[in-house]
Amino acid sequence: MNPDLIRARSQVVKLVRRYFDEQGFLELQTPRLVGVPGQEPHLEPMWSEMKEADGTSHRGALITSPEYAMKRLLAAGFDKIYDLGPCFRNGEPWDGTHDPEFLMLEWYRRDAGLEELMRDTENMVKFVAKEFGKPFPEAAFRRLTVKEAMQQYANLDLDALLENREAMAQACREHHQTVGEHDTWDDLFFKIFLSEVEPKLGEVPTFLYNYPVSMAALARKDPQDPRYALRTEFYIGSLELANGFAELSDATEQRSRFEEEQALRKSLGKEIWPIDERFMQALPNMGNAAGIAFGVDRLAMLLTGTQSISDLMPIPVRERF
Amino acid sequence: MASPNDIKKGVVIKDSSGLWLVVEFQHINPGKGAAFVRTRIRNLESGKTLEATYKTSETIELVEVEHRRMQYLYHDASGYTFMDQASFDQVTMPDDAVGDQGKYLRDGMEVNITTHEGRPLSVELPRKMTFKVIEAMDVTGGNTVSGGNLTKEVTVEGGIKIHVPMFIKQGEDVIVNTETGEYVERAKKE
């Protein structure tokens, strides 16, 4: 154990809170244990069982993100809110960039879009880095649409491949990627993206934004081009730090996307559970909000030059299990 | 058939375009997508390297490779020459095939060589090796901060430059991670 690294992580957490507090955001401690966790097809919650004093039993799960609770609170009238606390994900590798319990920051604004999220992220990261003693250069962080990134790094015209599995499969073959009969369009996209785009983003802090609509179940569509959704990811040194959306508030559209996700979970042989109806009921009152999830441990890794998340954890996963 | 979860450094993937040695690999869980294994692979015929990403649920073909214990003999214009400890056969690997790890080889040391049908593909070094610091300045300038600790650059045997904590002095032995090129700890005095 390196006590300097443990202290450094603690300091990063404090600086993040200070930034949002000074910007007039309200920190909310949303529940960690919930009845209906997020159902993203590729995330697995950790399930548990709770009993009331009379023995009544409830199935519960540790949250994979505070998103549903935060959106219900937006719908209840809160604005400019953040949550910074542990989130839990099952079945992920215990490697240098993952711990099954990690610190996640989420913040939301009403009447906002990707531009506000990218601005908040840039200002917060620059503030934390400067106060930590590792300032970023003054220059604005880079902003690239996914379409521009695919063109620049993989020399592919994404417009021509959207919603066309055969065209994407052909692109994969030409880029020396395997094509399996069960690979979805998204899988094929990821093979090229993970091989040729993500590793080449480099040290310049970069926002990728406007993702194919199939890859953004909780995002509003881009009014200029509805084949893309208003989602952004933030990278430094090819490490993904954040993922945000201009949040979908249309309950009908949301229900149909949840049903598609359930169908995908089912086809992957994964468990499905009912849609969170309290969340669905609240959704239309949320307005045009925007929100983003940010990996605080990963920011601490970057600022300390640490290769492994385990070095920053007071008691890393391999010493807990 | 094999699973991409079986991919490790040194395994050989066979596909329609030939045999590919895995030089680097990384498990990726984007959360928004399925789980993948990202690799950097080198074609055994052309020497061409590229990145390929496999979904962990697909099947791939891995070919059998042998691990042979060999002694490192010397380096010259044709590359690095090793001798098989069992058959006394000598093999020479070009610089490209050995790559950055070549700098850690010392005359007479034993290593594992991965071979396919008798052909040497890659060198496996011990993950941790001890080196004597041959040049270290007691400086205060030019320091860099790593992990909150002050470090300085020193030169160890073989002319390799590494970053070590400030307290390391010339003549001391240090342990280096040969995969990352990073300082691990000060070697215990005998």
XYZ file of C-alpha atoms in Angstrom:
511
model
C 0.000 0.000 0.000
C 1.190 3.479 -0.894
C -0.407 5.940 1.584
C 0.401 8.872 -0.731
C -1.892 7.416 -3.392
C -4.718 6.777 -0.938
C -4.414 10.396 0.221
C -4.305 11.622 -3.382
C -7.601 9.874 -4.197
C -9.198 11.405 -1.134
C -7.992 14.835 -2.221
C -9.410 14.382 -5.745
C -12.812 13.470 -4.259
C -12.744 16.594 -2.070
C -11.807 18.829 -5.014
C -14.615 17.412 -7.177
C -17.134 18.167 -4.405
C -15.685 21.635 -3.952
C -16.089 22.397 -7.652
C -19.753 21.413 -7.770
C -20.568 23.057 -4.435
C -19.004 26.329 -5.625
C -20.997 26.125 -8.865
C -24.225 25.951 -6.886
C -24.950 22.246 -7.385
C -26.710 20.342 -4.602
C -25.167 17.056 -3.499
C -27.783 14.348 -3.045
C -27.104 11.056 -1.317
C -29.342 8.794 -3.408
C -29.926 5.183 -2.301
C -27.339 2.492 -3.006
C -29.787 -0.375 -2.464
C -32.868 -0.301 -4.696
C -35.733 -2.546 -5.773
C -35.259 -2.013 -9.510
C -31.685 -1.506 -10.709
C -30.674 -0.285 -14.181
C -31.107 -2.899 -16.880
C -28.424 -1.941 -19.407
C -27.885 -5.096 -21.472
C -24.159 -5.282 -20.732
C -24.171 -4.402 -17.036
C -24.933 -6.822 -14.226
C -26.204 -5.578 -10.858
C -25.387 -7.350 -7.612
C -28.599 -8.766 -6.189
C -29.461 -9.273 -2.566
C -32.489 -10.054 -0.448
C -33.881 -7.883 2.317
C -36.306 -8.821 5.041
C -38.626 -6.587 7.059
C -39.060 -7.264 10.788
C -42.189 -9.337 10.087
C -40.258 -11.473 7.645
C -41.627 -9.884 4.452
C -38.957 -10.405 1.846
C -37.862 -7.946 -0.865
C -35.452 -8.520 -3.661
C -33.000 -5.639 -3.983
C -29.861 -4.743 -5.867
C -26.896 -2.431 -5.413
C -27.042 0.340 -8.001
C -24.878 0.232 -11.117
C -25.441 4.012 -11.315
C -27.629 6.553 -9.463
C -29.331 7.523 -12.728
C -32.937 6.458 -12.040
C -32.996 8.146 -8.622
C -31.392 11.322 -9.968
C -33.962 11.568 -12.756
C -36.839 11.079 -10.337
C -35.428 13.926 -8.258
C -35.139 16.149 -11.358
C -38.767 15.351 -12.134
C -39.660 16.317 -8.552
C -38.287 19.788 -9.263
C -34.605 19.667 -8.304
C -32.116 21.296 -10.668
C -28.279 21.248 -10.744
C -27.776 18.136 -8.640
C -24.880 15.741 -8.185
C -24.220 12.430 -6.488
C -20.737 11.128 -5.655
C -20.606 7.673 -4.145
C -19.878 4.014 -4.742
C -21.525 2.070 -7.562
C -21.382 -1.663 -8.054
C -21.009 -3.783 -11.173
C -20.919 -7.532 -11.299
C -19.023 -9.680 -13.775
C -16.433 -7.097 -14.810
C -12.713 -7.852 -14.974
C -10.740 -7.214 -11.771
C -8.018 -5.508 -13.735
C -6.154 -2.234 -13.751
C -9.139 -0.102 -14.763
C -12.044 -1.797 -12.929
C -13.017 -2.520 -9.340
C -16.497 -4.001 -8.710
C -17.098 -1.158 -6.233
C -15.924 2.174 -7.577
C -16.610 5.872 -7.051
C -18.988 7.365 -9.541
C -19.931 10.994 -9.914
C -23.138 11.913 -11.715
C -24.510 15.387 -12.253
C -27.632 16.667 -13.946
C -29.020 19.988 -15.147
C -32.538 20.814 -16.293
C -32.999 22.567 -19.658
C -29.539 21.607 -20.864
C -27.838 19.594 -23.582
C -24.464 18.149 -24.522
C -22.813 21.573 -24.761
C -23.471 22.278 -21.059
C -22.257 18.795 -20.061
C -19.027 19.125 -22.009
C -18.455 22.612 -20.558
C -19.083 21.408 -16.966
C -16.762 18.446 -17.490
C -13.968 20.549 -18.944
C -14.228 23.192 -16.208
C -14.384 20.615 -13.410
C -11.446 18.551 -14.711
C -9.335 21.665 -15.220
C -10.212 22.939 -11.729
C -9.419 19.634 -10.006
C -6.170 19.164 -11.958
C -5.022 22.707 -11.199
C -5.794 22.492 -7.473
C -4.124 19.072 -7.383
C -0.967 20.642 -8.824
C -1.141 18.995 -12.268
C -2.781 21.686 -14.407
C -3.872 21.033 -17.986
C -2.800 23.461 -20.705
C -5.157 26.414 -21.208
C -6.310 25.156 -24.622
C -9.904 23.982 -24.961
C -10.424 20.222 -24.824
C -10.956 18.606 -28.212
C -14.514 17.913 -29.407
C -15.060 15.334 -32.157
C -18.284 13.738 -33.346
C -18.132 9.942 -33.546
C -18.590 10.320 -37.291
C -15.532 12.618 -37.483
C -13.474 10.250 -35.312
C -14.351 7.225 -37.467
C -13.417 9.213 -40.573
C -10.170 10.524 -39.104
C -8.844 7.355 -37.467
C -10.489 4.472 -39.358
C -11.132 6.202 -42.686
C -14.774 5.108 -42.653
C -17.887 7.086 -43.561
C -20.194 6.232 -40.667
C -23.260 7.770 -42.382
C -23.042 5.087 -45.062
C -22.881 2.292 -42.476
C -25.648 3.315 -40.077
C -28.395 0.733 -39.568
C -26.822 -1.422 -42.291
C -25.364 -4.538 -40.703
C -24.043 -5.964 -43.962
C -22.170 -2.751 -44.780
C -20.661 -2.706 -41.273
C -19.733 -6.395 -41.590
C -17.979 -5.645 -44.882
C -16.084 -2.765 -43.255
C -15.005 -5.141 -40.479
C -13.703 -7.708 -42.967
C -11.735 -5.005 -44.778
C -10.278 -3.859 -41.429
C -9.191 -7.359 -40.435
C -11.898 -7.862 -37.836
C -13.846 -11.070 -37.375
C -17.560 -11.113 -38.220
C -19.663 -13.590 -36.267
C -23.206 -14.490 -37.258
C -24.452 -13.333 -33.832
C -22.595 -10.026 -33.952
C -24.971 -7.068 -33.829
C -24.303 -3.801 -35.657
C -23.098 -2.361 -32.341
C -20.674 -5.279 -31.792
C -19.177 -4.754 -35.244
C -18.928 -1.006 -34.684
C -17.106 -1.642 -31.395
C -14.563 -3.981 -33.037
C -13.409 -1.185 -35.321
C -13.839 1.569 -32.732
C -11.864 -0.288 -30.029
C -9.099 -1.308 -32.462
C -8.644 1.821 -34.500
C -10.206 4.812 -32.775
C -10.062 4.562 -28.975
C -6.340 3.637 -28.688
C -5.404 6.534 -30.988
C -7.244 9.363 -29.246
C -3.988 10.195 -27.468
C -3.209 12.403 -24.502
C -5.304 15.386 -25.585
C -8.497 15.408 -23.482
C -11.228 14.598 -26.001
C -15.017 14.582 -26.073
C -16.583 12.206 -28.568
C -20.242 13.035 -29.155
C -23.288 12.195 -31.266
C -23.392 8.401 -31.188
C -25.444 6.149 -33.484
C -28.929 6.095 -32.011
C -28.787 2.336 -31.298
C -25.973 3.027 -28.816
C -27.792 5.523 -26.629
C -30.896 4.057 -25.004
C -31.465 6.992 -22.651
C -30.550 9.912 -24.926
C -32.539 12.364 -27.032
C -32.058 12.189 -30.783
C -30.102 14.911 -32.549
C -32.765 17.166 -34.111
C -30.379 17.892 -37.042
C -29.879 14.190 -37.808
C -32.125 11.739 -35.935
C -29.883 8.787 -36.880
C -27.567 10.061 -34.127
C -28.287 10.509 -30.426
C -27.033 13.263 -28.113
C -24.523 11.249 -26.132
C -20.933 12.146 -25.256
C -17.965 10.245 -23.891
C -14.889 11.891 -22.454
C -11.406 10.418 -22.925
C -7.925 11.253 -21.713
C -5.033 9.049 -22.833
C -7.514 6.551 -24.353
C -9.093 6.016 -20.925
C -12.833 6.638 -20.866
C -13.689 8.937 -17.966
C -17.288 9.930 -18.544
C -20.453 9.115 -20.451
C -23.325 11.576 -20.686
C -26.636 12.179 -22.418
C -29.101 14.847 -23.297
C -31.687 12.807 -21.452
C -34.736 11.320 -23.077
C -37.955 12.392 -21.348
C -40.494 10.941 -23.805
C -42.020 8.054 -21.834
C -43.378 6.240 -24.901
C -40.013 6.272 -26.641
C -38.270 5.323 -23.373
C -40.590 2.350 -22.880
C -39.930 1.037 -26.367
C -36.145 1.372 -25.854
C -36.374 -0.429 -22.491
C -38.314 -3.218 -24.195
C -35.611 -3.489 -26.856
C -33.008 -3.735 -24.092
C -34.980 -6.451 -22.345
C -35.207 -8.366 -25.621
C -31.438 -8.042 -26.048
C -30.821 -9.229 -22.466
C -33.073 -12.190 -23.122
C -31.241 -13.079 -26.351
C -27.933 -12.948 -24.430
C -29.357 -15.432 -21.931
C -29.418 -12.802 -19.179
C -31.982 -12.240 -16.476
C -34.679 -9.614 -17.047
C -36.827 -7.779 -14.490
C -39.786 -5.429 -14.745
C -39.378 -1.851 -15.945
C -39.176 0.665 -13.074
C -42.725 2.124 -13.264
C -42.038 4.855 -10.690
C -39.218 6.032 -12.939
C -41.478 5.882 -16.007
C -44.149 7.917 -14.250
C -41.677 10.623 -13.250
C -39.904 10.853 -16.613
C -42.217 13.308 -18.462
C -41.774 15.873 -15.644
C -37.989 15.876 -15.982
C -37.972 18.364 -18.877
C -35.049 18.580 -21.282
C -32.392 17.597 -18.787
C -28.802 16.508 -19.366
C -26.671 14.280 -17.155
C -23.304 12.586 -17.120
C -21.559 9.801 -15.200
C -17.875 10.342 -14.406
C -15.331 7.841 -13.044
C -13.618 9.634 -10.163
C -11.087 6.844 -9.533
C -9.940 7.056 -13.129
C -9.372 10.812 -12.803
C -7.300 10.109 -9.668
C -5.323 7.493 -11.658
C -4.518 10.066 -14.338
C -3.541 12.804 -11.920
C -1.266 10.516 -9.927
C 0.124 8.697 -12.971
C -1.056 5.407 -11.471
C -1.483 2.435 -13.798
C -3.872 0.427 -11.646
C -7.061 1.392 -9.852
C -6.079 -1.104 -7.127
C -3.217 1.164 -6.044
C -5.700 3.924 -5.208
C -8.232 1.795 -3.342
C -7.784 1.846 0.453
C -8.481 -1.906 0.333
C -8.436 -3.197 -3.262
C -10.789 -5.930 -4.455
C -8.232 -8.730 -4.268
C -7.716 -7.972 -0.600
C -11.455 -8.028 0.073
C -12.390 -11.335 -1.552
C -11.824 -23.946 -31.325
C -10.976 -21.534 -28.534
C -12.454 -18.515 -26.799
C -10.977 -15.003 -26.936
C -10.740 -15.381 -23.134
C -7.836 -17.790 -23.843
C -5.859 -15.039 -25.564
C -2.543 -14.310 -23.872
C 0.715 -12.775 -24.946
C 2.510 -15.325 -27.139
C -0.494 -17.350 -28.338
C -0.947 -17.734 -32.082
C -4.293 -17.089 -33.763
C -5.041 -18.713 -37.085
C -7.494 -17.069 -39.459
C -8.160 -16.970 -43.198
C -5.197 -14.644 -43.734
C -2.635 -16.729 -41.869
C -0.972 -17.053 -38.478
C -0.895 -14.121 -36.069
C 1.148 -13.873 -32.888
C -0.531 -11.974 -30.050
C 1.917 -9.305 -28.894
C -0.424 -7.380 -26.589
C -3.920 -7.915 -25.309
C -6.409 -6.179 -23.047
C -9.871 -7.083 -21.801
C -12.370 -4.317 -22.488
C -15.751 -3.876 -20.857
C -17.253 -0.728 -22.272
C -20.429 -1.172 -20.205
C -22.447 0.205 -23.102
C -21.362 -2.750 -25.210
C -20.479 -6.424 -24.965
C -17.163 -7.590 -23.474
C -14.220 -7.615 -25.859
C -10.552 -8.553 -25.988
C -8.457 -5.988 -27.818
C -5.230 -7.369 -29.276
C -2.194 -6.268 -31.155
C -1.183 -9.100 -33.458
C 1.782 -9.701 -35.750
C 1.569 -11.734 -38.919
C 4.165 -14.508 -38.844
C 4.756 -14.338 -42.603
C 4.753 -10.644 -43.430
C 5.682 -9.260 -39.984
C 2.814 -6.781 -40.394
C 1.176 -5.777 -37.098
C -2.375 -4.594 -36.589
C -5.073 -4.228 -33.947
C -7.944 -6.707 -33.870
C -10.754 -6.831 -31.343
C -12.663 -10.006 -30.508
C -16.007 -10.343 -28.741
C -15.494 -12.700 -25.798
C -18.496 -14.781 -26.861
C -17.155 -15.618 -30.336
C -14.897 -18.550 -31.199
C -11.420 -18.289 -32.631
C -8.761 -20.772 -33.682
C -5.521 -20.932 -31.720
C -2.615 -23.034 -32.969
C -0.379 -25.138 -30.752
C 2.870 -23.516 -29.776
C 5.827 -24.957 -27.872
C 7.750 -23.305 -25.101
C 11.439 -24.169 -25.259
C 14.079 -23.345 -22.706
C 16.958 -21.579 -24.423
C 20.133 -19.775 -23.502
C 20.822 -16.334 -24.941
C 24.191 -16.326 -26.710
C 24.817 -13.060 -28.566
C 23.397 -10.223 -30.645
C 24.671 -9.221 -34.078
C 23.397 -7.729 -37.342
C 21.164 -10.740 -38.002
C 19.464 -10.493 -34.620
C 19.502 -12.366 -31.321
C 20.884 -15.900 -31.220
C 19.757 -18.507 -28.676
C 20.693 -22.147 -28.042
C 18.177 -24.840 -27.180
C 19.187 -26.303 -23.806
C 17.976 -29.787 -24.780
C 19.014 -30.219 -28.421
C 21.828 -27.604 -28.573
C 20.241 -26.270 -31.800
C 20.849 -22.583 -32.353
C 18.164 -20.211 -33.541
C 18.373 -16.535 -34.488
C 15.483 -14.133 -34.081
C 15.463 -10.804 -35.934
C 15.414 -7.608 -33.851
C 11.800 -6.889 -34.833
C 10.608 -10.209 -33.432
C 12.305 -9.673 -30.080
C 11.297 -6.038 -29.932
C 11.836 -3.804 -26.946
C 12.499 -6.736 -24.624
C 15.855 -7.333 -26.299
C 17.479 -4.708 -24.109
C 16.915 -6.866 -21.027
C 18.767 -9.897 -22.449
C 22.132 -10.650 -20.853
C 24.737 -13.051 -22.197
C 24.190 -16.580 -20.948
C 20.751 -15.993 -19.411
C 18.036 -18.609 -19.830
C 14.681 -17.651 -21.286
C 11.585 -19.375 -22.619
C 11.147 -19.108 -26.371
C 7.742 -19.715 -27.902
C 8.050 -21.715 -31.109
C 5.647 -22.921 -33.776
C 6.794 -25.839 -35.933
C 10.356 -25.204 -34.801
C 10.277 -21.507 -35.624
C 10.970 -19.047 -32.773
C 8.151 -16.548 -32.319
C 8.676 -14.676 -29.106
C 10.876 -14.413 -26.027
C 9.446 -14.676 -22.526
C 11.612 -12.924 -19.998
C 11.316 -13.316 -16.232
C 8.767 -10.665 -15.215
C 11.129 -9.227 -12.630
C 14.872 -8.889 -13.175
C 17.601 -7.397 -11.011
C 19.965 -4.787 -12.448
C 22.904 -2.877 -10.996
C 22.658 0.905 -11.186
C 25.751 2.015 -13.093
C 25.028 5.723 -13.265
C 22.976 7.775 -10.848
C 23.348 11.427 -10.131
C 22.448 12.901 -6.782
C 20.435 15.674 -8.334
C 17.610 17.893 -7.268
C 16.750 19.268 -10.719
C 14.927 17.422 -13.483
C 12.821 15.377 -11.127
C 9.468 14.048 -12.148
C 6.563 13.159 -9.930
C 5.139 9.684 -10.226
C 2.512 8.392 -7.863
C 3.103 11.332 -5.566
C 6.764 10.333 -5.083
C 9.803 12.099 -6.402
C 11.793 10.036 -8.888
C 14.949 10.439 -10.924
C 16.317 8.775 -14.043
C 19.242 6.387 -13.641
C 21.119 4.082 -15.992
C 21.389 0.407 -15.169
C 23.425 -2.430 -16.708
C 22.872 -2.718 -20.443
C 22.442 1.051 -20.709
C 18.747 0.895 -19.813
C 17.274 4.063 -18.366
C 14.622 3.753 -15.659
C 12.891 6.011 -13.166
C 13.650 5.184 -9.529
C 12.996 6.843 -6.157
C 15.465 9.523 -5.101
C 17.110 7.335 -2.445
C 18.594 4.871 -4.974
C 22.365 5.291 -5.344
C 24.962 4.246 -7.880
C 26.133 0.656 -7.352
C 22.873 -0.538 -5.795
C 20.780 -3.360 -7.269
C 17.205 -2.614 -8.282
C 14.384 -4.878 -9.445
C 12.719 -3.899 -12.738
C 9.428 -5.104 -14.194
C 10.375 -6.211 -17.725
C 6.812 -5.890 -19.038
C 6.387 -2.241 -18.114
C 10.023 -1.154 -17.785
C 9.192 0.252 -14.351
C 11.120 0.147 -11.086
C 9.679 -2.348 -8.579
C 11.861 -2.151 -5.477
C 15.415 -2.056 -4.194
C 16.979 -5.513 -4.298
C 17.714 -6.998 -0.888
C 21.394 -6.974 -0.002
C 22.937 -10.391 0.165
